[in-house]
Coordinates of C-alpha atoms in Angstrom, one line a residue:
M571 CA 25.1 6.2 20.2
S572 CA 24.7 8.6 17.4
S573 CA 25.4 7.8 13.8
P574 CA 28.7 8.5 12.1
E575 CA 27.2 11.2 9.9
S576 CA 27.5 14.9 10.6
P577 CA 25.2 17.9 10.2
R578 CA 27.1 18.6 7.0
D579 CA 25.4 15.6 5.4
T580 CA 22.0 17.1 5.8
E581 CA 23.3 20.4 4.4
L582 CA 24.7 18.5 1.4
L583 CA 21.5 16.7 0.8
A584 CA 19.3 19.9 1.2
R585 CA 21.4 22.3 -0.8
G586 CA 23.4 20.1 -3.2
E587 CA 22.8 19.7 -6.9
L588 CA 20.9 16.4 -7.6
T589 CA 21.8 14.3 -10.6
V590 CA 19.7 11.2 -11.3
R591 CA 21.9 8.2 -12.1
G592 CA 19.3 5.4 -12.2
R593 CA 16.1 3.9 -10.8
V594 CA 15.6 1.2 -8.2
R595 CA 13.2 -0.9 -10.3
E596 CA 11.9 -3.3 -7.6
A597 CA 10.3 -0.5 -5.6
S598 CA 6.6 0.0 -5.8
N599 CA 7.0 3.8 -5.7
A600 CA 9.5 6.0 -7.7
V601 CA 12.9 5.5 -6.1
L602 CA 15.8 7.3 -7.9
Y603 CA 19.5 6.6 -7.2
C604 CA 21.2 10.0 -7.4
S605 CA 24.4 11.8 -6.7
V606 CA 24.4 15.1 -4.8
A607 CA 27.2 17.7 -4.9
H608 CA 27.8 20.9 -3.0
E609 CA 30.9 23.0 -2.3
G610 CA 33.4 20.3 -3.2
R611 CA 31.5 17.4 -1.4
E612 CA 29.6 14.7 -3.2
A613 CA 27.7 11.6 -2.0
A614 CA 25.3 9.0 -3.3
C615 CA 21.6 9.4 -2.2
V616 CA 18.1 8.3 -2.8
Y617 CA 15.5 10.7 -4.2
K618 CA 11.8 9.7 -3.8
P619 CA 9.6 12.3 -5.5
V620 CA 6.1 12.9 -4.2
A621 CA 4.9 12.7 -7.8
G622 CA 6.0 9.0 -8.0
E623 CA 4.0 8.0 -4.9
Q624 CA 1.2 5.4 -5.3
P625 CA -1.9 6.5 -3.3
L626 CA -2.7 4.5 -0.1
W627 CA -6.3 4.2 0.9
D628 CA -5.4 4.0 4.7
F629 CA -3.0 6.9 4.5
P630 CA -5.1 9.6 2.9
D631 CA -3.2 12.5 4.6
G632 CA 0.3 13.8 3.9
T633 CA 2.9 12.0 1.8
L634 CA 5.3 9.1 2.0
A635 CA 8.1 11.7 1.8
Q636 CA 6.9 13.7 4.7
R637 CA 6.6 10.6 6.9
E638 CA 10.1 9.5 5.9
V639 CA 11.5 12.8 7.1
A640 CA 9.4 12.7 10.3
A641 CA 10.9 9.3 11.1
Y642 CA 14.4 10.8 10.6
E643 CA 13.5 13.6 13.0
I644 CA 12.4 11.2 15.7
S645 CA 15.5 9.0 15.2
E646 CA 17.7 12.0 15.6
A647 CA 15.8 13.0 18.8
T648 CA 16.6 9.5 20.3
G649 CA 20.3 10.0 19.7
W650 CA 20.5 6.6 18.2
G651 CA 21.0 7.8 14.6
L652 CA 19.0 4.8 13.2
V653 CA 17.7 6.6 10.1
P654 CA 20.1 7.9 7.5
P655 CA 20.2 11.7 7.0
T656 CA 17.0 12.6 5.3
V657 CA 15.6 15.9 4.0
L658 CA 12.5 17.2 2.2
R659 CA 13.4 19.3 -0.8
D660 CA 12.7 20.1 -4.5
G661 CA 14.4 18.0 -7.1
P662 CA 14.3 17.2 -10.8
Y663 CA 10.8 15.8 -10.5
G664 CA 9.4 18.1 -7.9
E665 CA 9.4 17.9 -4.1
G666 CA 10.5 14.7 -2.5
M667 CA 12.5 12.9 0.1
V668 CA 16.3 12.8 -0.3
Q669 CA 18.2 10.4 1.9
L670 CA 21.9 9.5 2.1
W671 CA 22.7 6.2 0.4
I672 CA 23.9 3.5 2.7
E673 CA 26.0 0.6 1.5
A674 CA 25.1 -2.5 3.5
D675 CA 27.6 -5.0 4.8
P676 CA 26.8 -8.2 2.8
G677 CA 28.4 -10.3 5.5
A678 CA 26.1 -9.2 8.3
R679 CA 23.4 -11.7 9.5
L680 CA 20.4 -10.1 11.1
L681 CA 17.8 -12.7 10.1
A682 CA 17.9 -16.4 9.7
L683 CA 15.8 -19.6 9.4
T684 CA 16.4 -22.5 11.7
E685 CA 14.9 -25.9 11.9
D686 CA 15.5 -26.0 15.7
E687 CA 12.5 -25.5 17.9
E688 CA 14.0 -22.6 19.8
A689 CA 16.2 -19.7 18.8
G690 CA 19.9 -20.3 19.7
E691 CA 22.2 -18.1 21.7
G692 CA 22.4 -14.6 20.3
W693 CA 19.0 -14.9 18.5
K694 CA 15.4 -14.1 19.2
A695 CA 12.4 -16.0 17.8
V696 CA 9.9 -14.3 15.6
G697 CA 7.7 -17.2 14.7
P698 CA 7.3 -20.1 12.2
A699 CA 7.8 -19.5 8.5
Q700 CA 6.5 -21.7 5.7
I701 CA 9.5 -22.9 3.6
D702 CA 7.4 -25.1 1.2
E703 CA 4.2 -27.0 1.3
D704 CA 5.5 -29.7 3.7
R705 CA 8.1 -27.8 5.8
T706 CA 8.3 -24.9 8.2
A707 CA 11.2 -23.3 10.0
L708 CA 11.7 -20.9 12.8
L709 CA 12.3 -17.3 11.7
V710 CA 14.8 -15.6 14.1
H711 CA 16.5 -12.3 14.3
A712 CA 19.7 -11.3 16.0
D713 CA 19.6 -10.3 19.6
T714 CA 21.6 -7.1 19.5
P715 CA 21.3 -3.7 21.2
E716 CA 21.1 -1.9 17.8
L717 CA 18.2 -4.0 16.6
R718 CA 16.5 -3.6 19.9
R719 CA 16.8 0.2 19.6
L720 CA 15.2 -0.1 16.1
A721 CA 12.3 -2.1 17.5
V722 CA 11.7 0.7 20.0
L723 CA 11.8 3.4 17.3
D724 CA 9.4 1.4 15.2
A725 CA 7.0 1.2 18.1
V726 CA 7.2 5.0 18.5
I727 CA 6.6 5.8 14.8
N728 CA 4.1 2.9 14.4
N729 CA 6.0 1.4 11.5
G730 CA 3.7 -0.7 9.3
D731 CA 6.4 -2.2 7.1
R732 CA 9.7 -3.3 8.9
K733 CA 10.9 -5.8 6.3
G734 CA 14.3 -7.5 6.4
G735 CA 15.3 -5.6 3.3
H736 CA 14.8 -2.4 5.3
L737 CA 17.6 -3.3 7.7
L738 CA 21.0 -1.9 6.5
P739 CA 24.0 -2.9 8.7
A740 CA 26.8 -0.6 7.5
P741 CA 30.4 -2.0 7.2
G742 CA 31.5 0.1 10.2
G743 CA 29.0 -1.7 12.4
H744 CA 26.3 1.0 12.6
L745 CA 22.7 -0.2 11.9
Y746 CA 20.3 1.8 9.8
G747 CA 16.6 1.4 9.0
I748 CA 15.1 2.7 5.8
D749 CA 11.7 3.0 4.0
H750 CA 9.6 4.7 6.6
G751 CA 6.8 6.0 4.3
V752 CA 4.1 3.7 6.0
T753 CA 4.4 5.1 9.5
F754 CA 2.7 7.4 12.1
H755 CA -0.9 6.1 11.5
V756 CA -3.2 7.0 14.4
E757 CA -4.4 3.4 14.6
D758 CA -2.1 0.5 15.6
K759 CA -0.4 -0.6 12.4
L760 CA 2.9 -2.0 13.8
R761 CA 4.1 -4.8 11.4
T762 CA 7.6 -5.9 11.8
L763 CA 10.1 -8.8 11.8
L764 CA 11.5 -7.6 15.1
W765 CA 9.0 -9.2 17.5
G766 CA 11.6 -11.2 19.4
W767 CA 11.4 -8.9 22.5
A768 CA 7.6 -8.6 22.5
G769 CA 6.4 -8.3 26.1
E770 CA 9.9 -8.0 27.5
E771 CA 10.9 -5.2 29.8
L772 CA 12.5 -2.3 28.0
P773 CA 16.2 -1.7 28.7
A774 CA 17.1 1.1 30.9
E775 CA 18.6 2.9 27.9
A776 CA 15.3 2.7 26.0
A777 CA 13.4 4.0 29.1
A778 CA 15.7 7.0 29.4
V779 CA 15.3 7.8 25.6
L780 CA 11.5 7.6 25.9
D781 CA 11.6 10.0 28.8
S782 CA 13.6 12.4 26.8
L783 CA 11.3 11.9 23.8
D784 CA 8.3 12.7 26.0
R785 CA 9.8 16.1 26.9
S786 CA 10.8 16.7 23.2
L787 CA 7.2 16.1 22.1
A788 CA 5.6 18.6 24.4
P789 CA 3.6 21.2 22.5
G790 CA 5.8 24.1 21.5
A791 CA 9.0 22.1 21.7
P792 CA 11.3 22.2 18.6
L793 CA 10.6 18.5 17.7
A794 CA 6.9 18.8 18.1
T795 CA 6.9 22.0 16.0
R796 CA 8.9 20.2 13.3
L797 CA 6.6 17.2 13.3
A798 CA 3.6 19.5 13.0
E799 CA 5.0 20.6 9.7
L800 CA 5.2 17.0 8.4
L801 CA 2.2 15.2 10.0
T802 CA -1.4 15.9 10.9
G803 CA -2.3 17.1 14.4
A804 CA -3.9 13.8 15.1
E805 CA -0.7 11.9 14.1
V806 CA 1.4 14.1 16.3
T807 CA -1.0 13.5 19.2
A808 CA -0.7 9.7 18.5
V809 CA 3.0 9.8 18.7
R810 CA 2.8 11.4 22.1
A811 CA 0.3 8.7 23.2
R812 CA 2.5 5.8 22.0
V813 CA 5.5 7.2 23.9
E814 CA 3.4 7.7 27.0
A815 CA 2.1 4.1 26.6
L816 CA 5.6 2.6 26.3
R817 CA 6.7 4.6 29.3
A818 CA 3.7 3.4 31.3
T819 CA 4.1 -0.3 30.5
G820 CA 7.9 -0.3 30.5
R821 CA 7.7 -3.2 28.0
H822 CA 8.1 -3.8 24.3
P823 CA 4.6 -3.9 22.6
E824 CA 3.0 -7.2 21.5
P825 CA 1.0 -7.9 18.4
S826 CA -2.4 -6.5 18.7
G827 CA -4.2 -9.4 16.9
Q828 CA -6.2 -6.8 15.0
W829 CA -3.7 -6.3 12.2
P830 CA -1.2 -8.7 10.5
S831 CA 1.9 -8.5 12.7
I832 CA 4.4 -9.6 10.0
P833 CA 4.9 -7.5 6.7
W834 CA 4.5 -9.2 3.4
P835 CA 6.7 -10.0 1.7
P836 CA 8.9 -10.3 4.9
V837 CA 12.1 -9.5 3.0

């Protein structure tokens, strides 16, 4: 279930020399494309300096970079390896998040629009999407174990921005999720395109992972201690509460109705 990366990837990201190669222009915050080299190894990565973050009124505490790393730590604890190796370190423009660059498979189809009234086999319905002034279509996402795992992870970290562009299917078949700066709020902020399983019973695999997470989040446990370095005490408590709620209901969460359930723009 784990990702194909090794612990050496985090060592490379944390200790390697960062060289800025360019900037991802469409990002709202500073996102720098870099190379990182250490002891004969080199890889492409993303560097998001804290100095380049735009303030968010509803996330007054901590930084986007810290929450990105916290999401990686939770992902690793699940054993699913859904978030690329991510570290918090100093760089050319100060402290920031550094994450292994993932080349997505351009041929993979995870989202689609259909004019049918229901999702076809192998797909789950999200809801209607406006194509133009006079026409709507049904937005669907693939019904795969990998996407379902990501939906569970998003519920745990309270992801407020699971867009289609944040889904990276790697050529080898492994699925990654990126851009986790808007996560871990103490209030329900879940916004995602992965609502296809809403209200459905959690798979046995997910239930077992949540049981393990519950133990890992106990006060004094290594994961809880690490999260306390990245999040506020209230945010860590909220993570525990979300895990407990998912275990108690045994079902995927449904939109609360108190917060827009679909991110904008969706892609």
